[in-house]
């Protein structure tokens, strides 16, 4: 009986941080601990590989409460009231508990919300025109009902993406707050931070700039005689969710904490805001688009564990076509499964008290507060955006992110790693690259530059009816040739070329001779460094004697590259290669050769 009451693993003695470090240092065999095991996030925080009760961790307060009534949102485009209502009814049948109606023109509220139970379904509205007239009709229709949701007139979104601030939107926001005063669960003011992350910002920037914009709008509304209590009681914050799972959990917890601090500075301690999380545009892909389902799942988990009030998951195919019934249904099912079958909406938040999550949350909060204060000290949100401080800071992080993606140090499945070579993609769906206006923020996919090189391939295939073939010619050391062939297969597969399975040859001469005569357009030598030292030059000379036009590459980083290049080698692919630069160079020569 006593054994049953013992704590789990109590028979094992605890391991101190000092003991753990001694063992790890021995296992590293002289390798640098920081370089090998410490994760340096682009938000400027260093994440250690081990946390325990000895760690010096400050636990944040006001990180939000685990939502037992998490709202599962779906966007409903409204071209007319009848169609909007039909789409809404279908969403409700499929388990959606929150509807976000996108209204371009005013429609009759009674027809739009016909047979929708406002006591159980959350209804929100993205309104582009006639916001006041629509809201007057809405509150009249909802009288006596428990209206829940929010209105988003895109005050901040429009400003940061166009560079023009419309002061009339402040008057509209003030009027909306008054009109909805009888509905305490309905928020009339939405502030979006999604544009920051979707333009390449890090988590610290997204938090800080969103809070800066909140202060900016609060001061504007105060000037319109709106009480600060009413501002914060009407507040809905819309944030994007990125791919860094644990860091995103920490981001939402840190945001809740800092939001409470900012509001407290206005003398308000009792308020009722909501935070809605939306899957990001930045992390999505057009190639191998089904992987977006996996990204959406981890993003939704981060947001839920970060204590948000509602989650909006975009359909996995939204980036290249109008969402289908299937993709919309699957998107809604992700949150339902997490909430109901994974019990995220039924238990206390499992990350609360985690040493690791507490540390990440605290570090993000500290960095974000520092950035927030620096923007305020320099004149506030509006001045920082007008003089392009915010845009430049985001651009710096965006370029770092894109470099890591291009170097494949940040993996994007189906984009820069593990491409689906069975997939064909319509060139018109792929990006031609970017030419963003540096004075505004442009939400975009991180994959645009890689999409541009894939587009070149698809356009070439369409024009010539030929998809270039890549041959992996391996010989020598069995382990290394297979490893390098697998690497080259994955690396060059990003181009959309037809990469054949590895061909093994008994010698370098035989490999060179047969690959030079094959139907391939690109040949990649795959072997060990030792074999390259002995036979790479022979391979190249034999190959070039038979074929002077094919692209010839080597998988690895031989020390005598200058000599090999002079003999006729076109380049190499290895862990340090930039995928965009390397494949662009391959494409240029292949297309010139085939066309000639």
XYZ file of C-alpha atoms in Angstrom:
596
model
C 0.000 0.000 0.000
C 2.825 2.382 0.867
C 4.413 1.862 -2.529
C 1.195 3.040 -4.190
C 1.295 6.366 -2.347
C 4.908 7.143 -3.217
C 5.473 9.971 -5.704
C 6.360 8.781 -9.180
C 10.108 8.071 -9.650
C 10.771 8.823 -5.969
C 13.271 5.954 -5.836
C 15.571 7.893 -8.171
C 17.717 10.608 -6.565
C 17.357 14.150 -8.011
C 20.051 15.418 -10.354
C 21.426 18.863 -9.616
C 22.204 21.425 -12.305
C 25.908 21.072 -11.475
C 25.798 17.287 -11.982
C 23.888 17.687 -15.236
C 26.384 20.237 -16.543
C 29.334 17.996 -15.665
C 27.862 15.126 -17.660
C 26.881 17.294 -20.627
C 30.308 18.958 -20.725
C 31.931 15.515 -20.853
C 29.561 14.344 -23.604
C 30.262 17.451 -25.706
C 33.971 16.504 -25.797
C 35.173 20.086 -25.987
C 32.416 21.442 -28.241
C 31.037 24.878 -27.346
C 28.018 24.509 -25.024
C 26.337 27.726 -26.177
C 26.693 26.924 -29.872
C 25.542 23.329 -29.542
C 22.764 23.459 -26.960
C 21.565 27.033 -26.381
C 18.796 28.151 -28.744
C 19.181 31.807 -29.699
C 15.757 33.082 -30.679
C 15.415 36.128 -32.969
C 13.497 37.885 -30.210
C 16.856 38.211 -28.466
C 16.334 35.530 -25.835
C 18.664 32.610 -25.201
C 16.801 29.428 -24.312
C 18.738 26.961 -22.204
C 18.512 23.185 -22.766
C 17.622 22.400 -19.154
C 15.439 23.975 -16.468
C 14.681 22.732 -12.962
C 13.784 23.957 -9.482
C 17.280 25.415 -9.088
C 16.761 27.755 -12.056
C 16.427 31.443 -11.208
C 12.961 31.995 -12.676
C 10.487 34.786 -12.007
C 6.885 33.695 -12.441
C 4.741 36.224 -14.293
C 1.402 37.373 -12.950
C -1.663 38.154 -15.053
C -0.886 35.666 -17.826
C -4.554 35.000 -18.531
C -6.869 32.198 -17.526
C -7.335 28.871 -19.263
C -10.448 29.335 -21.390
C -13.135 26.791 -20.672
C -15.314 28.554 -23.249
C -12.772 28.925 -26.057
C -14.418 30.351 -29.167
C -13.773 28.405 -32.369
C -14.040 31.052 -35.103
C -14.689 30.817 -38.824
C -14.608 33.700 -41.290
C -17.852 34.150 -43.255
C -17.530 36.298 -46.407
C -20.795 38.181 -46.964
C -21.816 39.166 -50.472
C -25.474 39.298 -49.450
C -27.444 38.547 -46.289
C -28.955 35.303 -47.543
C -25.650 33.762 -48.643
C -23.932 34.924 -45.464
C -26.624 33.343 -43.344
C -26.408 30.059 -45.263
C -22.641 29.890 -44.721
C -23.094 30.758 -41.048
C -25.710 28.057 -40.507
C -23.454 25.482 -42.150
C -20.550 26.536 -39.928
C -22.669 26.148 -36.808
C -23.755 22.658 -37.933
C -20.062 21.777 -38.242
C -19.308 22.749 -34.644
C -18.159 26.358 -35.094
C -19.001 28.505 -32.060
C -17.858 31.886 -33.396
C -18.640 33.612 -36.697
C -16.653 36.490 -38.168
C -18.767 38.136 -40.849
C -16.757 40.079 -43.433
C -19.006 42.950 -44.522
C -18.069 45.072 -47.501
C -21.510 46.666 -47.814
C -24.307 47.035 -45.296
C -26.770 44.134 -45.238
C -29.986 43.663 -43.227
C -28.972 42.373 -39.799
C -32.188 40.404 -39.272
C -31.616 38.447 -42.489
C -27.909 37.929 -41.847
C -28.444 36.597 -38.304
C -31.707 34.764 -38.983
C -32.107 31.654 -36.763
C -28.680 32.177 -35.149
C -28.879 31.855 -31.361
C -26.961 34.867 -30.064
C -27.067 33.401 -26.558
C -24.788 30.530 -27.588
C -23.012 31.665 -30.759
C -20.392 34.431 -30.760
C -20.856 36.833 -33.671
C -18.152 39.250 -34.788
C -17.941 41.632 -37.716
C -15.182 42.962 -39.930
C -16.808 46.141 -41.235
C -15.359 48.158 -44.097
C -18.174 50.698 -44.569
C -21.257 52.026 -42.746
C -20.094 50.701 -39.372
C -22.307 53.004 -37.305
C -25.508 52.322 -39.258
C -24.894 48.571 -39.134
C -24.165 48.625 -35.405
C -27.331 50.591 -34.659
C -29.328 47.905 -36.435
C -27.358 45.163 -34.684
C -27.980 46.420 -31.146
C -31.654 46.881 -31.896
C -31.874 43.323 -33.212
C -29.921 41.895 -30.254
C -31.929 43.653 -27.561
C -32.694 41.225 -24.748
C -30.099 38.731 -25.995
C -26.603 37.887 -24.706
C -24.677 39.400 -27.601
C -21.038 38.257 -27.626
C -18.222 39.027 -30.073
C -16.479 42.078 -31.472
C -16.375 44.659 -34.240
C -13.184 45.169 -36.220
C -13.009 48.350 -38.293
C -9.280 47.765 -38.934
C -8.133 51.109 -37.509
C -4.539 50.029 -36.940
C -4.460 47.435 -39.734
C -5.388 49.991 -42.363
C -2.856 52.487 -41.070
C 0.166 50.179 -40.990
C -0.591 48.645 -44.404
C -1.411 51.903 -46.232
C 0.553 54.525 -44.304
C -2.502 56.763 -44.006
C -4.321 57.287 -40.732
C -7.992 58.216 -40.937
C -8.943 60.363 -37.931
C -12.589 59.818 -38.753
C -12.110 56.210 -37.591
C -11.595 57.484 -34.047
C -14.980 59.222 -34.115
C -16.536 56.011 -35.427
C -14.859 53.916 -32.705
C -16.086 56.313 -30.006
C -19.626 56.072 -31.365
C -19.472 52.257 -31.547
C -18.404 52.092 -27.900
C -21.455 54.143 -26.906
C -23.844 52.169 -29.124
C -22.808 48.797 -27.658
C -22.743 49.908 -24.012
C -25.674 47.647 -23.115
C -23.758 44.543 -24.228
C -20.777 44.020 -21.872
C -19.605 40.880 -23.715
C -19.446 42.623 -27.090
C -16.245 44.541 -27.915
C -16.472 47.625 -30.100
C -12.715 48.240 -30.438
C -10.339 45.747 -32.082
C -6.601 46.345 -32.252
C -4.664 44.044 -34.556
C -1.049 43.004 -34.180
C -1.167 40.347 -36.901
C 0.378 42.634 -39.506
C 3.632 42.820 -37.534
C 4.314 39.085 -37.340
C 2.996 38.503 -40.875
C 5.445 41.120 -42.149
C 8.372 39.316 -40.530
C 8.492 40.737 -36.986
C 9.547 38.689 -33.981
C 7.397 38.027 -30.922
C 8.849 40.902 -28.901
C 8.081 43.395 -31.662
C 4.540 42.100 -32.129
C 3.789 42.560 -28.434
C 5.451 45.951 -28.062
C 4.000 47.590 -31.181
C 0.520 46.268 -30.413
C 0.692 47.825 -26.945
C 2.093 51.052 -28.391
C -0.854 51.230 -30.784
C -3.227 50.605 -27.865
C -1.800 53.600 -25.980
C -2.060 55.691 -29.141
C -5.753 54.829 -29.655
C -6.568 55.186 -25.978
C -5.245 58.743 -25.977
C -7.155 59.502 -29.179
C -10.390 58.177 -27.677
C -9.844 60.062 -24.429
C -9.737 63.217 -26.529
C -13.198 62.247 -27.801
C -14.456 62.052 -24.188
C -14.437 58.256 -24.036
C -13.657 56.953 -20.550
C -10.573 54.724 -20.339
C -12.658 52.149 -18.473
C -14.939 51.946 -21.494
C -11.948 51.611 -23.826
C -10.565 48.584 -22.013
C -13.959 46.979 -21.440
C -14.515 47.174 -25.192
C -11.085 45.916 -26.170
C -10.458 42.918 -28.399
C -6.851 42.256 -29.404
C -6.133 40.231 -32.521
C -2.704 38.576 -32.618
C -1.083 36.229 -35.128
C 0.399 32.860 -34.179
C 3.865 31.928 -35.391
C 5.615 28.585 -35.780
C 7.923 28.624 -32.739
C 5.656 26.509 -30.569
C 6.933 27.138 -27.043
C 7.986 30.726 -27.715
C 4.490 31.486 -29.025
C 2.977 30.110 -25.816
C 5.274 32.448 -23.920
C 4.325 35.339 -26.220
C 0.633 35.177 -25.387
C 1.313 34.804 -21.670
C 3.741 37.751 -21.797
C 1.227 39.847 -23.731
C -1.468 39.249 -21.132
C 0.961 40.267 -18.407
C 2.107 43.478 -20.109
C -1.411 44.414 -21.174
C -2.434 44.293 -17.510
C 0.506 46.554 -16.622
C -0.333 49.096 -19.317
C -3.992 49.212 -18.324
C -3.026 49.567 -14.661
C -1.062 52.710 -15.563
C -4.409 54.251 -16.549
C -5.755 53.494 -13.073
C -7.981 50.671 -14.313
C -7.785 47.357 -12.478
C -11.141 45.776 -13.265
C -11.751 45.354 -16.987
C -12.971 42.729 -19.429
C -10.993 42.394 -22.665
C -10.652 39.474 -25.086
C -7.693 38.159 -27.060
C -8.314 36.455 -30.380
C -5.514 34.513 -32.047
C -5.273 33.924 -35.786
C -3.011 31.520 -37.665
C -0.326 33.470 -39.478
C 0.130 34.150 -43.174
C 3.921 34.216 -42.766
C 4.201 30.495 -41.974
C 2.030 29.133 -44.794
C 3.077 27.624 -48.104
C 1.639 27.007 -51.545
C 3.900 24.063 -52.317
C 2.898 20.905 -50.431
C 0.008 22.948 -49.039
C -1.363 20.140 -46.876
C 1.536 20.743 -44.485
C -0.298 23.954 -43.571
C -2.649 21.696 -41.599
C 0.236 20.685 -39.359
C 1.352 24.275 -38.951
C -2.178 25.367 -38.090
C -2.431 22.622 -35.479
C 0.739 23.593 -33.605
C -0.160 27.283 -33.900
C -3.618 26.667 -32.441
C -2.091 24.659 -29.594
C 0.307 27.512 -28.788
C -2.514 30.027 -28.656
C -4.790 27.867 -26.523
C -2.004 27.085 -24.048
C -1.193 30.800 -24.062
C -4.695 31.476 -22.688
C -6.449 33.220 -25.571
C -10.228 33.599 -25.708
C -10.773 32.620 -29.321
C -8.911 31.003 -32.224
C -9.367 31.615 -35.950
C -7.726 28.972 -38.148
C -7.497 29.785 -41.826
C -8.164 26.932 -44.301
C -4.931 25.314 -45.478
C -5.537 26.298 -49.124
C -6.533 29.904 -48.486
C -3.221 31.269 -49.784
C -3.845 30.208 -53.364
C -7.592 29.850 -53.855
C -10.973 30.430 -52.295
C -11.351 28.044 -49.392
C -13.323 24.927 -50.224
C -16.019 23.396 -48.035
C -13.573 20.630 -47.153
C -10.681 22.893 -46.147
C -13.003 25.141 -44.111
C -14.436 22.134 -42.318
C -11.004 20.696 -41.546
C -9.789 24.049 -40.207
C -12.706 24.228 -37.794
C -12.173 20.636 -36.718
C -8.624 21.365 -35.538
C -9.787 23.567 -32.676
C -12.698 21.258 -31.883
C -10.356 18.273 -31.579
C -7.870 20.191 -29.430
C -10.594 21.508 -27.163
C -12.756 18.383 -26.863
C -10.624 15.322 -27.607
C -7.268 16.659 -26.398
C -8.994 18.221 -23.364
C -7.314 21.612 -23.743
C -10.614 23.261 -22.960
C -11.479 20.989 -20.056
C -8.429 20.939 -17.781
C -6.252 23.469 -16.018
C -3.579 24.810 -18.304
C -0.747 22.226 -18.310
C 1.984 24.807 -19.028
C 1.319 26.839 -15.891
C 4.266 26.400 -13.536
C 6.539 24.889 -16.180
C 10.053 26.193 -15.501
C 10.796 26.412 -19.222
C 7.576 28.212 -20.204
C 7.810 30.570 -17.236
C 11.372 31.509 -18.223
C 10.477 32.058 -21.891
C 7.414 34.115 -20.946
C 9.404 36.277 -18.552
C 12.228 36.945 -21.014
C 9.813 37.878 -23.782
C 7.920 40.177 -21.408
C 11.145 41.900 -20.340
C 12.326 42.446 -23.907
C 8.891 43.599 -25.095
C 8.520 46.042 -22.206
C 11.936 47.494 -22.999
C 10.988 47.999 -26.665
C 7.562 49.376 -25.743
C 9.140 51.963 -23.435
C 11.701 53.001 -26.043
C 8.937 53.675 -28.600
C 6.928 55.657 -26.062
C 9.991 57.641 -24.976
C 10.712 58.551 -28.612
C 7.256 60.027 -29.131
C 4.921 57.045 -29.297
C 3.431 54.746 -31.902
C 2.337 57.290 -34.500
C 5.679 59.099 -34.589
C 7.610 55.812 -34.705
C 5.579 54.645 -37.682
C 5.676 57.968 -39.480
C 9.472 58.186 -39.246
C 9.657 54.492 -40.252
C 11.369 53.332 -37.063
C 8.938 50.437 -36.684
C 9.202 49.433 -40.343
C 13.007 49.432 -40.223
C 13.146 47.393 -37.030
C 10.802 44.803 -38.525
C 12.773 44.774 -41.799
C 15.960 43.878 -39.908
C 14.321 40.849 -38.319
C 12.573 39.884 -41.556
C 15.887 39.795 -43.432
C 17.416 37.625 -40.711
C 14.479 35.233 -40.904
C 14.638 35.018 -44.694
C 18.377 34.374 -44.569
C 17.859 31.465 -42.172
C 15.154 30.063 -44.440
C 17.327 30.435 -47.532
C 20.182 28.696 -45.727
C 17.689 26.026 -44.604
C 18.632 26.615 -40.973
C 14.959 27.379 -40.396
C 13.182 24.397 -41.967
C 9.853 24.815 -43.746
C 8.567 21.393 -44.727
C 7.590 21.245 -48.385
C 9.298 24.574 -49.048
C 13.034 24.483 -48.314
C 13.150 20.959 -46.877
C 11.505 17.674 -47.817
C 9.837 18.986 -50.984
C 7.075 16.875 -52.467
C 8.652 15.816 -55.750
C 5.418 14.171 -56.885
C 3.691 17.546 -56.844
C 3.113 19.829 -59.805
C 2.175 23.432 -59.118
C 0.472 25.932 -61.383
C 3.049 28.667 -62.001
C 0.389 31.373 -61.761
C -0.157 30.507 -58.094
C 3.476 31.009 -57.170
C 5.117 34.291 -56.273
C 7.367 36.236 -58.615
C 9.220 37.687 -55.625
C 8.628 40.780 -53.510
C 8.717 44.503 -54.099
C 7.207 45.696 -50.844
C 6.910 49.394 -50.060
C 9.348 49.989 -47.162
C 7.089 52.719 -45.755
C 4.275 50.303 -44.932
C 3.910 46.734 -43.678
C 3.053 44.031 -46.182
C 1.803 40.745 -44.727
C 3.349 37.942 -46.768
C 4.458 34.325 -46.786
C 8.021 33.614 -45.711
C 8.330 31.325 -48.722
C 7.917 33.995 -51.426
C 11.555 34.035 -52.569
C 11.686 30.244 -52.764
C 8.343 30.239 -54.559
C 9.883 32.591 -57.124
C 12.565 30.059 -58.082
C 9.963 27.306 -58.243
C 7.853 29.533 -60.487
C 10.758 29.844 -62.932
C 10.865 26.062 -63.192
C 7.122 25.713 -63.754
C 7.131 28.456 -66.391
C 10.043 26.759 -68.133
C 8.262 23.381 -68.077
C 5.133 24.989 -69.477
C 7.080 26.646 -72.291
C 9.272 23.661 -73.265
C 7.162 20.700 -72.119
C 10.299 19.367 -70.447
C 11.031 19.094 -66.742
C 14.811 19.077 -66.177
C 16.228 15.827 -64.787
C 18.751 15.591 -61.964
C 20.938 12.497 -61.589
C 22.711 11.603 -58.344
C 25.897 9.740 -59.324
C 27.372 8.074 -56.260
C 30.441 5.947 -55.726
C 32.984 5.091 -53.052
C 32.264 5.068 -49.302
C 28.801 3.574 -48.867
C 27.695 5.562 -45.817
C 28.844 8.962 -47.049
C 27.644 8.573 -50.627
C 24.166 7.658 -49.465
C 24.065 10.497 -46.943
C 25.175 13.049 -49.526
C 22.838 11.690 -52.173
C 19.957 12.038 -49.725
C 21.020 15.601 -48.938
C 21.296 16.545 -52.622
C 17.935 14.924 -53.364
C 16.290 17.090 -50.721
C 18.236 20.264 -51.570
C 17.740 20.313 -55.344
C 14.191 19.006 -55.025
C 13.236 22.529 -53.926
C 13.651 23.564 -57.576
C 10.811 21.350 -58.786
C 13.171 19.421 -61.083
C 12.756 15.687 -61.566
C 15.369 14.361 -59.142
C 16.057 10.681 -59.776
C 16.893 8.219 -57.054
C 20.588 7.687 -56.364
C 22.578 5.612 -58.886
C 25.569 3.780 -57.435
C 28.654 3.103 -59.545
C 31.683 0.917 -58.942
C 34.175 3.692 -59.649
C 34.481 7.417 -60.262
C 35.411 6.842 -63.891
C 32.363 4.672 -64.528
C 30.107 7.163 -62.735
C 31.473 10.026 -64.824
C 31.224 8.165 -68.105
C 27.651 6.909 -67.727
C 26.223 10.069 -66.144
C 27.769 12.192 -68.906
C 25.933 10.096 -71.511
C 22.577 9.889 -69.673
C 19.448 11.917 -70.367
C 19.904 14.011 -67.248
C 20.408 17.772 -67.314
C 22.127 18.041 -63.926
C 24.555 15.554 -62.381
C 25.563 15.602 -58.720
C 28.667 13.711 -57.585
C 28.053 12.005 -54.246
C 30.855 10.437 -52.237
C 33.104 10.986 -49.220
C 35.758 13.681 -48.737
C 38.470 11.035 -48.943
C 37.118 9.767 -52.251
C 36.873 13.329 -53.559
C 40.523 13.955 -52.695
C 41.541 10.939 -54.725
C 39.074 10.868 -57.623
C 36.971 14.070 -57.938
C 39.351 15.647 -60.441
C 39.392 12.442 -62.500
C 35.571 12.340 -62.430
C 35.286 15.917 -63.705
C 37.870 15.534 -66.465
C 36.296 12.263 -67.665
C 32.826 13.811 -67.526
C 33.771 17.000 -69.382
C 35.585 15.071 -72.094
C 32.237 13.491 -72.948
C 29.825 16.340 -72.115
C 30.584 20.040 -71.926
C 27.051 21.386 -71.401
C 25.466 19.560 -68.476
C 25.452 21.141 -65.034
C 27.917 19.237 -62.860
C 27.795 19.645 -59.081
C 29.423 18.022 -56.103
C 27.687 17.200 -52.811
C 29.998 18.351 -50.050
C 32.742 20.940 -49.569
C 36.045 19.656 -50.970
C 39.121 21.681 -50.068
C 40.345 22.038 -53.670
C 37.260 23.753 -55.087
C 39.303 26.176 -57.186
C 41.059 23.302 -58.946
C 37.803 21.401 -59.465
C 36.044 24.499 -60.790
C 38.827 25.122 -63.265
C 38.438 21.530 -64.476
C 34.745 22.059 -65.203
C 32.764 21.761 -61.936
C 29.808 24.152 -61.803
C 29.365 24.292 -58.045
C 28.654 22.445 -54.831
C 25.716 21.827 -52.522
C 26.309 21.413 -48.805
C 25.024 22.481 -45.397
C 26.346 26.030 -45.911
C 24.816 26.504 -49.355
C 22.132 29.120 -49.855
C 19.252 27.307 -51.544
C 18.015 30.354 -53.482
C 21.449 31.339 -54.803
C 22.427 27.754 -55.639
C 19.231 26.767 -57.429
C 18.982 30.075 -59.294
C 22.466 29.415 -60.676
C 21.502 25.866 -61.677
C 18.314 27.067 -63.354
C 20.153 29.696 -65.377
C 22.616 27.238 -66.886
C 20.072 24.429 -67.397
C 17.641 26.695 -69.216
C 20.390 28.148 -71.406
C 21.593 24.653 -72.288
C 18.168 23.211 -73.092
C 17.050 26.237 -75.111
C 20.246 26.196 -77.163
